[in-house]
PDB file of C-alpha atoms in Angstrom:
ATOM      1  CA  UNK A   1     -10.495  14.202  25.156  1.00 89.00           C
ATOM      2  CA  UNK A   2      -8.729  12.165  22.602  1.00 92.00           C
ATOM      3  CA  UNK A   3     -11.386  12.731  19.923  1.00 95.00           C
ATOM      4  CA  UNK A   4     -11.073  16.480  20.337  1.00 96.00           C
ATOM      5  CA  UNK A   5      -7.331  16.245  20.244  1.00 95.00           C
ATOM      6  CA  UNK A   6      -7.600  14.223  16.932  1.00 95.00           C
ATOM      7  CA  UNK A   7     -10.024  16.673  15.460  1.00 96.00           C
ATOM      8  CA  UNK A   8      -7.803  19.661  16.535  1.00 94.00           C
ATOM      9  CA  UNK A   9      -4.614  18.126  15.313  1.00 93.00           C
ATOM     10  CA  UNK A  10      -5.955  17.149  11.885  1.00 93.00           C
ATOM     11  CA  UNK A  11      -7.728  20.585  11.618  1.00 93.00           C
ATOM     12  CA  UNK A  12      -4.333  22.098  12.108  1.00 89.00           C
ATOM     13  CA  UNK A  13      -2.886  19.815   9.348  1.00 87.00           C
ATOM     14  CA  UNK A  14      -5.835  20.759   7.140  1.00 86.00           C
ATOM     15  CA  UNK A  15      -5.612  24.415   7.619  1.00 84.00           C
ATOM     16  CA  UNK A  16      -1.872  24.342   6.821  1.00 79.00           C
ATOM     17  CA  UNK A  17      -1.951  22.078   3.881  1.00 72.00           C
ATOM     18  CA  UNK A  18      -1.798  24.020   0.598  1.00 68.00           C
ATOM     19  CA  UNK A  19      -1.247  22.099  -2.630  1.00 65.00           C
ATOM     20  CA  UNK A  20      -2.976  18.828  -1.992  1.00 67.00           C
ATOM     21  CA  UNK A  21      -2.068  15.540  -0.366  1.00 67.00           C
ATOM     22  CA  UNK A  22       1.731  15.513  -1.057  1.00 72.00           C
ATOM     23  CA  UNK A  23       2.348  18.955   0.417  1.00 73.00           C
ATOM     24  CA  UNK A  24       0.791  17.693   3.648  1.00 78.00           C
ATOM     25  CA  UNK A  25       3.567  15.035   4.304  1.00 81.00           C
ATOM     26  CA  UNK A  26       5.907  17.360   6.226  1.00 84.00           C
ATOM     27  CA  UNK A  27       3.075  18.782   8.259  1.00 86.00           C
ATOM     28  CA  UNK A  28       1.791  15.278   9.010  1.00 87.00           C
ATOM     29  CA  UNK A  29       5.270  14.138   9.900  1.00 88.00           C
ATOM     30  CA  UNK A  30       5.755  17.081  12.377  1.00 90.00           C
ATOM     31  CA  UNK A  31       2.340  16.977  13.985  1.00 90.00           C
ATOM     32  CA  UNK A  32       1.551  13.214  14.016  1.00 90.00           C
ATOM     33  CA  UNK A  33       4.985  11.532  14.401  1.00 91.00           C
ATOM     34  CA  UNK A  34       7.039  14.242  16.084  1.00 93.00           C
ATOM     35  CA  UNK A  35       4.568  16.066  18.306  1.00 93.00           C
ATOM     36  CA  UNK A  36       1.833  13.541  19.121  1.00 93.00           C
ATOM     37  CA  UNK A  37       3.662  10.272  18.528  1.00 93.00           C
ATOM     38  CA  UNK A  38       0.500   8.708  17.175  1.00 93.00           C
ATOM     39  CA  UNK A  39       2.427   6.882  14.462  1.00 92.00           C
ATOM     40  CA  UNK A  40       6.046   6.203  13.449  1.00 91.00           C
ATOM     41  CA  UNK A  41       7.439   7.694  10.228  1.00 88.00           C
ATOM     42  CA  UNK A  42       7.261   4.194   8.633  1.00 87.00           C
ATOM     43  CA  UNK A  43       3.604   3.728   9.741  1.00 90.00           C
ATOM     44  CA  UNK A  44       2.902   7.312   8.328  1.00 88.00           C
ATOM     45  CA  UNK A  45       4.429   6.313   4.968  1.00 85.00           C
ATOM     46  CA  UNK A  46       2.314   3.020   5.054  1.00 87.00           C
ATOM     47  CA  UNK A  47      -0.925   4.969   5.702  1.00 86.00           C
ATOM     48  CA  UNK A  48      -0.031   7.438   3.037  1.00 83.00           C
ATOM     49  CA  UNK A  49       0.660   4.879   0.390  1.00 83.00           C
ATOM     50  CA  UNK A  50      -2.599   2.930   1.196  1.00 85.00           C
ATOM     51  CA  UNK A  51      -4.434   6.277   1.322  1.00 82.00           C
ATOM     52  CA  UNK A  52      -3.191   7.075  -2.174  1.00 79.00           C
ATOM     53  CA  UNK A  53      -4.391   3.798  -3.558  1.00 79.00           C
ATOM     54  CA  UNK A  54      -7.808   3.888  -2.010  1.00 80.00           C
ATOM     55  CA  UNK A  55     -10.662   5.851  -3.565  1.00 79.00           C
ATOM     56  CA  UNK A  56     -10.895   9.373  -2.143  1.00 75.00           C
ATOM     57  CA  UNK A  57      -8.704  12.267  -1.118  1.00 81.00           C
ATOM     58  CA  UNK A  58      -5.229  11.198   0.120  1.00 82.00           C
ATOM     59  CA  UNK A  59      -5.427  13.607   3.166  1.00 82.00           C
ATOM     60  CA  UNK A  60      -8.863  12.355   4.168  1.00 87.00           C
ATOM     61  CA  UNK A  61      -7.889   8.678   3.868  1.00 89.00           C
ATOM     62  CA  UNK A  62      -4.674   9.259   5.827  1.00 89.00           C
ATOM     63  CA  UNK A  63      -6.465  11.063   8.562  1.00 91.00           C
ATOM     64  CA  UNK A  64      -9.031   8.335   8.713  1.00 93.00           C
ATOM     65  CA  UNK A  65      -6.394   5.536   9.097  1.00 92.00           C
ATOM     66  CA  UNK A  66      -4.415   7.389  11.752  1.00 93.00           C
ATOM     67  CA  UNK A  67      -7.612   8.380  13.668  1.00 95.00           C
ATOM     68  CA  UNK A  68      -8.788   4.819  13.644  1.00 96.00           C
ATOM     69  CA  UNK A  69      -5.415   3.582  14.948  1.00 94.00           C
ATOM     70  CA  UNK A  70      -5.501   6.108  17.854  1.00 95.00           C
ATOM     71  CA  UNK A  71      -9.168   5.891  18.952  1.00 96.00           C
ATOM     72  CA  UNK A  72     -11.002   3.310  16.822  1.00 96.00           C
ATOM     73  CA  UNK A  73     -13.998   4.154  14.448  1.00 96.00           C
ATOM     74  CA  UNK A  74     -14.810   7.364  16.518  1.00 97.00           C
ATOM     75  CA  UNK A  75     -11.134   8.498  16.069  1.00 97.00           C
ATOM     76  CA  UNK A  76     -11.304   7.925  12.354  1.00 96.00           C
ATOM     77  CA  UNK A  77     -14.485  10.072  12.139  1.00 96.00           C
ATOM     78  CA  UNK A  78     -12.930  12.831  14.405  1.00 97.00           C
ATOM     79  CA  UNK A  79      -9.621  12.940  12.414  1.00 96.00           C
ATOM     80  CA  UNK A  80     -11.498  13.007   9.040  1.00 94.00           C
ATOM     81  CA  UNK A  81     -13.868  15.773  10.070  1.00 95.00           C
ATOM     82  CA  UNK A  82     -10.803  17.692  11.540  1.00 95.00           C
ATOM     83  CA  UNK A  83      -8.834  17.511   8.183  1.00 92.00           C
ATOM     84  CA  UNK A  84     -11.804  18.399   6.096  1.00 91.00           C
ATOM     85  CA  UNK A  85     -13.291  21.208   8.245  1.00 93.00           C
ATOM     86  CA  UNK A  86     -10.686  23.958   7.380  1.00 89.00           C
ATOM     87  CA  UNK A  87     -10.928  23.381   3.672  1.00 84.00           C
ATOM     88  CA  UNK A  88     -14.641  23.497   3.755  1.00 89.00           C
ATOM     89  CA  UNK A  89     -14.603  26.908   5.491  1.00 90.00           C
ATOM     90  CA  UNK A  90     -11.822  28.264   3.383  1.00 85.00           C
ATOM     91  CA  UNK A  91     -13.294  27.071   0.185  1.00 83.00           C
ATOM     92  CA  UNK A  92     -16.525  28.803   0.886  1.00 87.00           C
ATOM     93  CA  UNK A  93     -14.868  32.027   1.772  1.00 86.00           C
ATOM     94  CA  UNK A  94     -12.603  31.981  -1.226  1.00 81.00           C
ATOM     95  CA  UNK A  95     -15.469  31.004  -3.575  1.00 81.00           C
ATOM     96  CA  UNK A  96     -17.481  33.865  -2.435  1.00 78.00           C
ATOM     97  CA  UNK A  97     -14.642  36.310  -2.904  1.00 79.00           C
ATOM     98  CA  UNK A  98     -12.298  34.994  -5.664  1.00 76.00           C
ATOM     99  CA  UNK A  99     -14.763  35.003  -8.439  1.00 76.00           C
ATOM    100  CA  UNK A 100     -14.841  38.827  -8.342  1.00 80.00           C
ATOM    101  CA  UNK A 101     -10.976  39.140  -8.483  1.00 81.00           C
ATOM    102  CA  UNK A 102      -9.792  36.057 -10.490  1.00 77.00           C
ATOM    103  CA  UNK A 103      -8.900  38.120 -13.559  1.00 82.00           C
ATOM    104  CA  UNK A 104      -6.732  40.668 -11.756  1.00 86.00           C
ATOM    105  CA  UNK A 105      -3.060  40.273 -12.770  1.00 90.00           C
ATOM    106  CA  UNK A 106      -1.768  40.565  -9.275  1.00 89.00           C
ATOM    107  CA  UNK A 107      -4.151  37.676  -8.187  1.00 84.00           C
ATOM    108  CA  UNK A 108      -2.985  35.556 -11.024  1.00 85.00           C
ATOM    109  CA  UNK A 109       0.557  36.178 -10.186  1.00 91.00           C
ATOM    110  CA  UNK A 110       0.105  35.415  -6.456  1.00 88.00           C
ATOM    111  CA  UNK A 111      -1.403  31.935  -7.424  1.00 83.00           C
ATOM    112  CA  UNK A 112       1.560  31.289  -9.757  1.00 88.00           C
ATOM    113  CA  UNK A 113       3.936  31.966  -7.065  1.00 92.00           C
ATOM    114  CA  UNK A 114       2.045  29.844  -4.535  1.00 88.00           C
ATOM    115  CA  UNK A 115       2.242  26.932  -7.062  1.00 88.00           C
ATOM    116  CA  UNK A 116       6.075  27.345  -6.901  1.00 91.00           C
ATOM    117  CA  UNK A 117       6.089  27.199  -3.139  1.00 89.00           C
ATOM    118  CA  UNK A 118       3.934  23.982  -3.133  1.00 86.00           C
ATOM    119  CA  UNK A 119       6.510  22.357  -5.609  1.00 90.00           C
ATOM    120  CA  UNK A 120       9.234  23.037  -3.072  1.00 89.00           C
ATOM    121  CA  UNK A 121       7.104  21.615  -0.184  1.00 85.00           C
ATOM    122  CA  UNK A 122       6.419  18.494  -2.181  1.00 85.00           C
ATOM    123  CA  UNK A 123      10.049  18.087  -3.075  1.00 89.00           C
ATOM    124  CA  UNK A 124      10.975  18.296   0.533  1.00 85.00           C
ATOM    125  CA  UNK A 125       8.387  15.668   1.406  1.00 82.00           C
ATOM    126  CA  UNK A 126       9.753  13.403  -1.300  1.00 85.00           C
ATOM    127  CA  UNK A 127      13.330  13.771   0.140  1.00 86.00           C
ATOM    128  CA  UNK A 128      12.084  12.834   3.551  1.00 82.00           C
ATOM    129  CA  UNK A 129      10.173   9.739   2.150  1.00 81.00           C
ATOM    130  CA  UNK A 130      13.319   8.851   0.330  1.00 85.00           C
ATOM    131  CA  UNK A 131      15.400   8.710   3.399  1.00 84.00           C
ATOM    132  CA  UNK A 132      12.798   6.552   5.248  1.00 80.00           C
ATOM    133  CA  UNK A 133      12.135   4.182   2.404  1.00 83.00           C
ATOM    134  CA  UNK A 134      15.326   3.521   0.381  1.00 87.00           C
ATOM    135  CA  UNK A 135      17.608   1.926   2.935  1.00 85.00           C
ATOM    136  CA  UNK A 136      19.339  -0.744   1.000  1.00 87.00           C
ATOM    137  CA  UNK A 137      20.091  -1.846  -2.650  1.00 89.00           C
ATOM    138  CA  UNK A 138      16.820  -3.727  -2.973  1.00 88.00           C
ATOM    139  CA  UNK A 139      14.905  -0.601  -2.090  1.00 88.00           C
ATOM    140  CA  UNK A 140      16.967   1.517  -4.557  1.00 91.00           C
ATOM    141  CA  UNK A 141      16.298  -0.989  -7.334  1.00 92.00           C
ATOM    142  CA  UNK A 142      12.422  -1.050  -6.535  1.00 92.00           C
ATOM    143  CA  UNK A 143      12.515   2.693  -6.547  1.00 92.00           C
ATOM    144  CA  UNK A 144      14.307   2.939  -9.924  1.00 94.00           C
ATOM    145  CA  UNK A 145      11.933   0.375 -11.513  1.00 95.00           C
ATOM    146  CA  UNK A 146       8.753   2.237 -10.281  1.00 94.00           C
ATOM    147  CA  UNK A 147      10.247   5.670 -11.188  1.00 93.00           C
ATOM    148  CA  UNK A 148      11.096   4.638 -14.682  1.00 96.00           C
ATOM    149  CA  UNK A 149       7.870   2.758 -15.265  1.00 96.00           C
ATOM    150  CA  UNK A 150       5.801   5.845 -13.936  1.00 94.00           C
ATOM    151  CA  UNK A 151       7.725   8.127 -16.325  1.00 95.00           C
ATOM    152  CA  UNK A 152       7.069   6.142 -19.428  1.00 96.00           C
ATOM    153  CA  UNK A 153       3.755   4.328 -18.852  1.00 95.00           C
ATOM    154  CA  UNK A 154       0.338   5.432 -17.418  1.00 93.00           C
ATOM    155  CA  UNK A 155       0.235   2.692 -14.690  1.00 92.00           C
ATOM    156  CA  UNK A 156      -2.155   2.942 -11.754  1.00 90.00           C
ATOM    157  CA  UNK A 157      -0.407   3.725  -8.340  1.00 88.00           C
ATOM    158  CA  UNK A 158      -2.398   0.639  -7.031  1.00 88.00           C
ATOM    159  CA  UNK A 159      -0.306  -1.527  -9.430  1.00 92.00           C
ATOM    160  CA  UNK A 160       2.979  -0.077  -8.126  1.00 92.00           C
ATOM    161  CA  UNK A 161       2.064  -0.485  -4.569  1.00 90.00           C
ATOM    162  CA  UNK A 162       0.984  -4.122  -5.133  1.00 92.00           C
ATOM    163  CA  UNK A 163       4.100  -4.792  -7.183  1.00 94.00           C
ATOM    164  CA  UNK A 164       6.351  -3.429  -4.406  1.00 92.00           C
ATOM    165  CA  UNK A 165       4.469  -5.242  -1.615  1.00 91.00           C
ATOM    166  CA  UNK A 166       4.806  -8.577  -3.489  1.00 94.00           C
ATOM    167  CA  UNK A 167       8.487  -7.638  -4.124  1.00 93.00           C
ATOM    168  CA  UNK A 168       9.067  -6.909  -0.498  1.00 89.00           C
ATOM    169  CA  UNK A 169       7.719 -10.270   0.540  1.00 92.00           C
ATOM    170  CA  UNK A 170       9.616 -12.162  -2.120  1.00 93.00           C
ATOM    171  CA  UNK A 171      12.897 -10.214  -1.147  1.00 90.00           C
ATOM    172  CA  UNK A 172      12.388 -11.013   2.539  1.00 89.00           C
ATOM    173  CA  UNK A 173      11.664 -14.731   1.932  1.00 90.00           C
ATOM    174  CA  UNK A 174      14.652 -15.144  -0.357  1.00 89.00           C
ATOM    175  CA  UNK A 175      16.848 -13.546   2.234  1.00 82.00           C
ATOM    176  CA  UNK A 176      17.771 -10.484   0.100  1.00 77.00           C
ATOM    177  CA  UNK A 177      16.188  -8.314   2.811  1.00 72.00           C
ATOM    178  CA  UNK A 178      16.477  -8.799   6.495  1.00 61.00           C
ATOM    179  CA  UNK A 179      13.609 -10.517   8.277  1.00 52.00           C
TER     180      UNK A 179
END
């Protein structure tokens, strides 16, 4: 029953996620943290960060981590299949239809407007992540360093995550951050 619940919950996330991995954060927050209580907001952010740094799609990686936490390897498979299933079905349907209508101005305009909506969803996710992650001056300084470096340099997200993990350990050991 837990495996079916994982599959259906992540299928719900998968079917509602338009715009990629970042757009799924508010949906994951509501479904996984608030409704199911399978992870805390902090755990979700951790899974999401690791999911972004590992090869593959962020949504799939995050689903796999949470499914594994909830029900072991079988849970990881169930959650992964759940999050991917709606996309496979939708992509197959759209691919069969869209190629005939892609050049129609109304269709182009609809996709342009959908991109605007996705930007707002991503912005809302960033605000939620900000509230959960930047809790003190040290967190603000780390945020600003990573933000500025990411604006001006093409640095892998893996480097940023490893840098911040190391900084977190150093800040805790030196007493700058609470233990």
